[in-house]
Short mmCIF file of C-alpha atoms and ligand atoms in Angstrom, two decimals:
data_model
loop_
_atom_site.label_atom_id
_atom_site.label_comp_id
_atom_site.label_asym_id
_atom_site.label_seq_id
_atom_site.Cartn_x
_atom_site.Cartn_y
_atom_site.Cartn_z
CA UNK A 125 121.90 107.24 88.87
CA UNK A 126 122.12 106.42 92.16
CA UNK A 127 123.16 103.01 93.95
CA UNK A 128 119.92 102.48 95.23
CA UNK A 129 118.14 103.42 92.08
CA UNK A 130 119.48 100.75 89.98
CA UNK A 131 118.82 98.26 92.44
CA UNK A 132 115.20 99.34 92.66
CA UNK A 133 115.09 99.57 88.79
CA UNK A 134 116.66 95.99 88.31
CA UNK A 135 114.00 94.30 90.30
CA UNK A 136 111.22 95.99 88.47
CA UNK A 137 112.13 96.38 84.62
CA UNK A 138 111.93 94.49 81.50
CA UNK A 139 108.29 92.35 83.05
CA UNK A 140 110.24 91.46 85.95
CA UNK A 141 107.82 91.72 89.07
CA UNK A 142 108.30 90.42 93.35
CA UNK A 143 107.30 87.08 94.35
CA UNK A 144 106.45 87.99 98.12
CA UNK A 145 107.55 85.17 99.94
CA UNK A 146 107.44 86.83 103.30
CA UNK A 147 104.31 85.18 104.84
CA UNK A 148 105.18 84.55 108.48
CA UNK A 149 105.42 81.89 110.02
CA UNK A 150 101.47 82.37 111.45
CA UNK A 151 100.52 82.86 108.08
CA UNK A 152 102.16 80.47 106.08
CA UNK A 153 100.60 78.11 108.48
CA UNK A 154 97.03 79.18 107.84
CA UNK A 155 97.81 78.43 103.86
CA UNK A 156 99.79 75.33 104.66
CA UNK A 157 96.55 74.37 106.61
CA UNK A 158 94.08 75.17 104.17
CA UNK A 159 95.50 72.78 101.76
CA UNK A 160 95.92 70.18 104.58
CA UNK A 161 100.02 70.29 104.91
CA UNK A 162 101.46 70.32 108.24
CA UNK A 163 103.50 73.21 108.88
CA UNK A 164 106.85 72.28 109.81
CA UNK A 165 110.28 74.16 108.95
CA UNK A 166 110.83 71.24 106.52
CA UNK A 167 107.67 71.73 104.69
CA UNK A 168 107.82 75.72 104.79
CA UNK A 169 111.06 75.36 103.17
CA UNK A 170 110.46 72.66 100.34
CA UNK A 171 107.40 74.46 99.20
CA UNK A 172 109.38 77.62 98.87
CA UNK A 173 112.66 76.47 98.05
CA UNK A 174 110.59 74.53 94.73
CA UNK A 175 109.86 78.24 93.76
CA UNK A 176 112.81 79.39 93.95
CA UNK A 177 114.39 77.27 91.75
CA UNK A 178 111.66 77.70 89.33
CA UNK A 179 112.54 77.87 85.50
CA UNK A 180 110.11 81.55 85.60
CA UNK A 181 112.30 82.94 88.04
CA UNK A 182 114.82 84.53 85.42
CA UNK A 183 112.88 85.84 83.30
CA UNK A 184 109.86 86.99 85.83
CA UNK A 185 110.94 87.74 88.83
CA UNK A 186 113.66 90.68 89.62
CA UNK A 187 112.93 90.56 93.77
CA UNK A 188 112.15 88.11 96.07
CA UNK A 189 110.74 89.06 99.45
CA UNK A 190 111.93 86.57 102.69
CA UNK A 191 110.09 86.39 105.86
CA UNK A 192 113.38 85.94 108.55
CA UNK A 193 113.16 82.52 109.12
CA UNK A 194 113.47 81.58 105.61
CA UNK A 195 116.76 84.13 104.38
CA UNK A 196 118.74 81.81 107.45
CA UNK A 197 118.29 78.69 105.42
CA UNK A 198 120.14 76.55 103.33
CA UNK A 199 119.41 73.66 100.52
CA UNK A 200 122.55 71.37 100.58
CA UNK A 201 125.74 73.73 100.25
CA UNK A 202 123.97 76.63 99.30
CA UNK A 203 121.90 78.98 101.26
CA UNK A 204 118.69 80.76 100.01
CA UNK A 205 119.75 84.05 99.10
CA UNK A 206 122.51 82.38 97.34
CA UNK A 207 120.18 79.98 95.57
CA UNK A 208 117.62 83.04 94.76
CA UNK A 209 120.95 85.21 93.67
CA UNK A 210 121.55 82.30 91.22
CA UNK A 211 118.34 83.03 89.31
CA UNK A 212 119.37 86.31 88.78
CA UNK A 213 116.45 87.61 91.80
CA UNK A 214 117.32 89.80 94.20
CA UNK A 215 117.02 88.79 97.95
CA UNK A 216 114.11 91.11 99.72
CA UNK A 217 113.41 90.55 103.26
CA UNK A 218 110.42 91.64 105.56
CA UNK A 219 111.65 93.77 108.25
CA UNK A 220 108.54 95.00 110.09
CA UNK A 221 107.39 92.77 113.25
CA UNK A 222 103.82 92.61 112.64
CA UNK A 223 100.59 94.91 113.28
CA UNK A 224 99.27 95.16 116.58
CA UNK A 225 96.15 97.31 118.22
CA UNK A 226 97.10 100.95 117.54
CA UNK A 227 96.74 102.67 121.08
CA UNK A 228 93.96 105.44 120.58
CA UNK A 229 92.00 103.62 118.01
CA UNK A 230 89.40 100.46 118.95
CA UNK A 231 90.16 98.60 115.75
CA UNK A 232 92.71 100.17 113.86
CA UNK A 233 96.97 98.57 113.60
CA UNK A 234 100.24 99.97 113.82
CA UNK A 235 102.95 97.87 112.55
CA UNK A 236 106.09 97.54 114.56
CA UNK A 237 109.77 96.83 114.37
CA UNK A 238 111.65 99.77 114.43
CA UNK A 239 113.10 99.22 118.05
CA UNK A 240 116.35 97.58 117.09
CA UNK A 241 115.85 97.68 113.43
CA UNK A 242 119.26 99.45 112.37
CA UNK A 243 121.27 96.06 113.67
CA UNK A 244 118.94 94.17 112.25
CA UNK A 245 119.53 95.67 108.63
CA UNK A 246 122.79 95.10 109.19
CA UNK A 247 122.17 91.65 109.61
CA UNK A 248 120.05 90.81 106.52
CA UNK A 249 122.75 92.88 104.68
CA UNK A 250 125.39 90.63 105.66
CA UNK A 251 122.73 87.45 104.58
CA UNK A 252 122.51 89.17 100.87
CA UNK A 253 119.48 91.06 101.39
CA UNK A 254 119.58 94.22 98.71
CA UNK A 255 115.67 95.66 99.37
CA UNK A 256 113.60 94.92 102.16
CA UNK A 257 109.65 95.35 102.74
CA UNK A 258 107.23 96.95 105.57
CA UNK A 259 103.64 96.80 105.24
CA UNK A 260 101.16 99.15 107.07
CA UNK A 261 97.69 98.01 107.03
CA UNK A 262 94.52 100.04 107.10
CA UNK A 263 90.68 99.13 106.94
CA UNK A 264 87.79 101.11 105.52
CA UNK A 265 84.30 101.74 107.40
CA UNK A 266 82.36 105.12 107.93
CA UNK A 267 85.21 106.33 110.79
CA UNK A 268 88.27 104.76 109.54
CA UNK A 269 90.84 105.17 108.36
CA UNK A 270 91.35 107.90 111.26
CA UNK A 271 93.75 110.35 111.04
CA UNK A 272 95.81 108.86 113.54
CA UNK A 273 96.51 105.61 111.83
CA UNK A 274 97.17 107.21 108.47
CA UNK A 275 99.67 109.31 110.59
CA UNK A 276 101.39 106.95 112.94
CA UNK A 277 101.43 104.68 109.68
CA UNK A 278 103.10 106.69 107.43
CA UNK A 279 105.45 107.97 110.26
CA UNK A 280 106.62 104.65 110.61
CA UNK A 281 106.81 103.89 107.32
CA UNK A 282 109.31 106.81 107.00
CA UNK A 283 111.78 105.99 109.70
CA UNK A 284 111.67 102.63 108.82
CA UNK A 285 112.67 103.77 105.25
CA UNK A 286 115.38 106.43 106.48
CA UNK A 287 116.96 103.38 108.09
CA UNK A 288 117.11 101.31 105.76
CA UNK A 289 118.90 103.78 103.05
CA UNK A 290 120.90 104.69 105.43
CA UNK A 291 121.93 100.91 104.88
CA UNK A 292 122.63 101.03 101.53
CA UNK A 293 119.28 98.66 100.66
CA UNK A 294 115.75 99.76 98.98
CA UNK A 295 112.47 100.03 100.90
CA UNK A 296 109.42 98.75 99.77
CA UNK A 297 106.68 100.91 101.29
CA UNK A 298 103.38 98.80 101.55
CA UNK A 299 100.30 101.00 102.67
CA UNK A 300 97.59 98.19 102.07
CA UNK A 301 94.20 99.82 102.02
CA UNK A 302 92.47 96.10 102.98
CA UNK A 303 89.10 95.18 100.81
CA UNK A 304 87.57 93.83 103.50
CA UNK A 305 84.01 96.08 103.67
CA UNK A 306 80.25 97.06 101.70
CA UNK A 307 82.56 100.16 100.68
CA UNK A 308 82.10 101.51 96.52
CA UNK A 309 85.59 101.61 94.77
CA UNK A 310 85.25 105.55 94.78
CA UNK A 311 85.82 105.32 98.93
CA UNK A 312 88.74 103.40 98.39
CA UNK A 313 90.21 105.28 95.92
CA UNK A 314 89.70 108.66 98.29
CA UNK A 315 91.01 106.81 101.47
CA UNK A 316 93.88 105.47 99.18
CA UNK A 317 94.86 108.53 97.84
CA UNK A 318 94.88 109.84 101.72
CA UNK A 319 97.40 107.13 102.80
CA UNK A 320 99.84 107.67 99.98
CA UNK A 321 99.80 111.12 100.04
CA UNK A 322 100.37 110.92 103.51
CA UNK A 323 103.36 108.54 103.26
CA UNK A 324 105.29 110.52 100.81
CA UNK A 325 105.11 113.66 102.60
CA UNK A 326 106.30 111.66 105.81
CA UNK A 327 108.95 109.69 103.51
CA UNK A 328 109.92 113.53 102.44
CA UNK A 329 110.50 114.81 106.03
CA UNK A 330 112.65 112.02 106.60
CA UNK A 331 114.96 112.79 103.23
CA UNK A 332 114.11 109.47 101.82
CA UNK A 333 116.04 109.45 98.47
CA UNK A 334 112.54 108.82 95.86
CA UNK A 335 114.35 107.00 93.24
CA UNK A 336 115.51 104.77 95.29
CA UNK A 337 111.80 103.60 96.88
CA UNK A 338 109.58 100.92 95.81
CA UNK A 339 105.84 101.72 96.46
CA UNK A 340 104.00 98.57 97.16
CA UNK A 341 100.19 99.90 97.04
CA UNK A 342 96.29 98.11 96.61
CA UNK A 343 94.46 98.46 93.75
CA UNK A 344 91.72 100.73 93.62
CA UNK A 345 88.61 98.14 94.36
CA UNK A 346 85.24 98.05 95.68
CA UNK A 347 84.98 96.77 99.13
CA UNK A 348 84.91 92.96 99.01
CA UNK A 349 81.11 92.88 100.47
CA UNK A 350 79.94 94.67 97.45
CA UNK A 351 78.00 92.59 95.04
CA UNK A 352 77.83 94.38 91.77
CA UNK A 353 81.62 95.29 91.81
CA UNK A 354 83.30 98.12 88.76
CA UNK A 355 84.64 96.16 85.80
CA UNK A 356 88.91 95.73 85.26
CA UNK A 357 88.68 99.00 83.06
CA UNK A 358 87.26 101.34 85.96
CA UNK A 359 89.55 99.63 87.93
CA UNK A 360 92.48 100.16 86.11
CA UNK A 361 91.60 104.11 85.51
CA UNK A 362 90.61 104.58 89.07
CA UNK A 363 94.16 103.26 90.24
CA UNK A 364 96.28 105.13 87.33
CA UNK A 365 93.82 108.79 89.04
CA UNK A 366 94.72 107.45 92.46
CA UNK A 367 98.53 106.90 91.64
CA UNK A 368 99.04 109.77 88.77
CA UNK A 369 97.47 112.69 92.24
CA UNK A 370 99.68 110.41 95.03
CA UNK A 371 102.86 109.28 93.97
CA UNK A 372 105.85 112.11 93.24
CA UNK A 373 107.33 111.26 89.89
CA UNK A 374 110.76 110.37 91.22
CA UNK A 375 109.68 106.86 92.47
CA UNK A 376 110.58 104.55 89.97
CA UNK A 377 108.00 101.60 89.69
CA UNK A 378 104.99 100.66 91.78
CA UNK A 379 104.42 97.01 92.19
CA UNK A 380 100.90 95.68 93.58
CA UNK A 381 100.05 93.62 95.97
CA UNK A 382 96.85 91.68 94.96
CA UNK A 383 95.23 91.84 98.65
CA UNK A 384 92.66 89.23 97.96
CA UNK A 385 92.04 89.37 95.05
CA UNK A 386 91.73 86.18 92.56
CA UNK A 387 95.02 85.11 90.58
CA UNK A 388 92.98 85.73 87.06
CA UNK A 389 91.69 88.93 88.43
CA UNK A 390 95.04 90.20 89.46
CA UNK A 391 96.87 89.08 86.37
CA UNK A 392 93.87 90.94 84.42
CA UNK A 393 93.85 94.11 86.09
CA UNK A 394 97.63 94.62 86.61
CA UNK A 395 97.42 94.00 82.27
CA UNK A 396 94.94 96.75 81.86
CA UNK A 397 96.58 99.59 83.97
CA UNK A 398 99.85 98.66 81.85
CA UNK A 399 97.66 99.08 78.59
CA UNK A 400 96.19 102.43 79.83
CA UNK A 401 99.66 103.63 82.12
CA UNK A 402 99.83 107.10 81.53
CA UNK A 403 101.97 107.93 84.11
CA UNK A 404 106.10 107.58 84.52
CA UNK A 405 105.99 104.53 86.79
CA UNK A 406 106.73 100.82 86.31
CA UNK A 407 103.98 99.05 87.19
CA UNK A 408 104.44 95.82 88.17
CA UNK A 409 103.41 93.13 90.69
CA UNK A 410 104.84 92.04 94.45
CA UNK A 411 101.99 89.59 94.63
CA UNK A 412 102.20 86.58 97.22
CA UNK A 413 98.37 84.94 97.06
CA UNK A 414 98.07 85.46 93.61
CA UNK A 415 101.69 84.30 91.96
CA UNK A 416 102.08 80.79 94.50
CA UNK A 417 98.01 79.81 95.31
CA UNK A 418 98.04 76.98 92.34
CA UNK A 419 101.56 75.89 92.83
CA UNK A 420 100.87 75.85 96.06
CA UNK A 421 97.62 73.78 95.88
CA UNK A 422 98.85 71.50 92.93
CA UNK A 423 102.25 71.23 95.37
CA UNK A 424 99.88 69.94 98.63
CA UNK A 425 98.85 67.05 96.12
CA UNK A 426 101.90 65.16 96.32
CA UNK A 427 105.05 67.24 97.98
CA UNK A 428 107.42 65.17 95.91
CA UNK A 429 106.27 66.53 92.63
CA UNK A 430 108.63 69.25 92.53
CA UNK A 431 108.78 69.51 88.38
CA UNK A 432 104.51 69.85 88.56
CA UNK A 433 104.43 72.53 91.06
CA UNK A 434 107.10 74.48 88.83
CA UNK A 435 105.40 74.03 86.23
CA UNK A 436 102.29 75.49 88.08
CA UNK A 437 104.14 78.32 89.22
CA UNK A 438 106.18 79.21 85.84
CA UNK A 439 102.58 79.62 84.21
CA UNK A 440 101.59 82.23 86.54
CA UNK A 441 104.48 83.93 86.95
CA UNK A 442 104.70 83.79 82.93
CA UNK A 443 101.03 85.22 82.47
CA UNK A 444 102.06 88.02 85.79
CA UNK A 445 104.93 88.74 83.57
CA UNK A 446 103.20 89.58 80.42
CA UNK A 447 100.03 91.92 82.22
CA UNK A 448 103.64 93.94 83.75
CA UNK A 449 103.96 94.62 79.81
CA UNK A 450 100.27 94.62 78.68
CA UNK A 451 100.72 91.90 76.89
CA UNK A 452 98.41 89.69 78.89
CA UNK A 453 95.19 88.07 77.33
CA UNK A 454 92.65 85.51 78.92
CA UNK A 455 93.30 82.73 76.06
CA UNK A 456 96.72 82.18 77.65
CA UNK A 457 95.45 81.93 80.76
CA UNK A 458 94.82 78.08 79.77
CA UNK A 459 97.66 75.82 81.54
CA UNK A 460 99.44 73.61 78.42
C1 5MM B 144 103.00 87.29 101.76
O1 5MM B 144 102.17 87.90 102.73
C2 5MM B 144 102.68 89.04 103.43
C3 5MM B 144 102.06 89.11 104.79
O2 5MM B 144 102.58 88.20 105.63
P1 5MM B 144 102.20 88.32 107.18
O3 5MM B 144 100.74 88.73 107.25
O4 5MM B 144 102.41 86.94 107.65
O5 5MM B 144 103.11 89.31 107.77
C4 5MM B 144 102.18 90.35 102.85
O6 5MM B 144 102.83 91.44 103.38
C5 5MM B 144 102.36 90.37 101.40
O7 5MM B 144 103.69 90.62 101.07
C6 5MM B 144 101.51 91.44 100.76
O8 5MM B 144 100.32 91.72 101.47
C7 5MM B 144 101.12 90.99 99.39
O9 5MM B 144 100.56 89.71 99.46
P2 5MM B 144 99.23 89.45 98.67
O10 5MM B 144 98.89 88.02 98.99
O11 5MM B 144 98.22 90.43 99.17
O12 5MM B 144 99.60 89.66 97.20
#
């Protein structure tokens, strides 16, 4: 078993999932807003540092995903990978620079960040990070995704990936698929299938070491604009099809992201494609909206109530926990 392997298998086994923790500092300002907090380094901290030092964290959550700022701060003596180490977590970081106008295409993204990326690694490395995360985004309408963004994507996504092996860390590779659209969950699941296929054969010219990868995909959904949407069952089956065709078998786990989606709904659907996996991965959950929105709502109420907003969180990470083994059921979804 390789070095890489084990680290990607300890963040991932035994109903262990990612809390992605990686929102920018643009977008952790847009949910700091929305519950009427001001953003400020101070505030961006306390909110996640109460996470972090959540009771859920050792038995829920193998990974933890850092946006840059956050992996250079400390809490009193202690910095925050050493406080997330603590828990038992290991420390993720985002390493991609954002996705800006792909040239070529009127409305379609290509992330960036590989210029200067190897020193970078090197960096986080030395900070305690052990995986790392880039996430390629692509929409859904009658022309896209074109073929050039699920090329330049993917191509990205593998030298971005060959780097950071060559580091001695594990790459999560995020194709999100956004909801946003009237599309049926059938187009999705085609256009899905095309980006992941697409990835791994890029991730395979660039000798990316399988077993040592974290695929962080969407569900298969319909578009968010649809109004009578497939139920949690065609979900599930539609994203065990889409994975089962996509992924080669030596990838250890897939964890979600939930993209949108409701923290019930999430919790729900991750539980049935667990009852129903048929397939050799882990599947598990790197969810950021749906593992912190409570906690982070009940946390905007009074930021001094640090023992409330854990509380929040270790119920959600709890019930995340349990649909990562099927054991997830709505009655528990009620908060003691
Ligand atoms: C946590 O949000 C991450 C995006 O941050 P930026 O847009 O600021 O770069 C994002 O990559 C996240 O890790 C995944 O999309 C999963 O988050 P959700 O909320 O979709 O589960």
């Amino acid at each position: 078993m390789s070095e890489l392997n084990k680290i990607a298998l300890k963040i991932i086994t035994g109903g262990k999932g990612i809390l992605a923790a990686d929102e920018s500092t643009g977008t952790m300002t847009k949910r700091l807003e929305a519950v009427k907090v001001n953003s400020n380094e101070e505030n961006r901290l306390n909110f996640r540092k109460a996470l972090f030092t959540s009771e859920s964290m050792k038995k829920c959550i193998g990974g933890v995903i850092l946006y840059d700022e956050t992996i250079k701060q400390s809490s009193g003596s202690k910095t925050i990978p050493e406080l997330i180490t603590e828990s038992g977590a290991i420390v993720g970081i985002k390493v991609d620079t954002g996705a800006k106008s792909l040239a070529g295409s009127n409305d379609e993204k290509i992330t960036e960040g590989l210029d200067g990326l190897r020193e970078r690694l090197k960096e986080y490395y030395k900070l305690g990070a052990r995986f790392t995360k880039w996430r390629g985004v692509y929409s859904i309408s009658d022309k896209y995704p074109s073929k050039l963004s699920i090329h330049s994507n993917a191509h990205a996504l593998a030298r971005y990936a060959a780097l950071v092996q060559e580091c001695g860390m594990v790459p999560i590779v995020e194709p999100e698929v956004l909801m946003d659209g009237n599309h049926s969950a059938r187009v999705c699941y085609e256009k899905t299938s095309e980006v992941i296929k697409k990835c791994f054969e890029e991730l395979i010219i660039s000798k990316i070491d399988l077993t040592g990868v974290i695929l962080k995909p969407n569900m298969i959904l319909d578009g968010s604009g649809v109004t009578q949407k497939i139920d949690g069952e065609q979900v599930a089956q539609l994203t065990l099809k889409c994975l089962k065709e996509s992924v080669p078998e030596e990838v250890p786990g897939i964890a979600f992201l939930s993209g949108g989606q409701g923290e019930i709904e999430a919790t729900e659907n991750l539980n049935l494609i667990n009852k129903s996996n048929n397939t050799k991965f882990i599947m598990t959950y790197s969810y950021g909206r749906a593992l912190q929105q409570s906690a982070l709502k009940y946390w905007a109420k009074d930021i001094n109530d640090i023992s409330g907003t854990q509380k929040t969180f270790n119920h959600r990470a709890n019930l995340c926990s349990l649909a990562a083994q099927g054991k997830w059921s709505k009655d528990l979804e009620i908060q003691s």
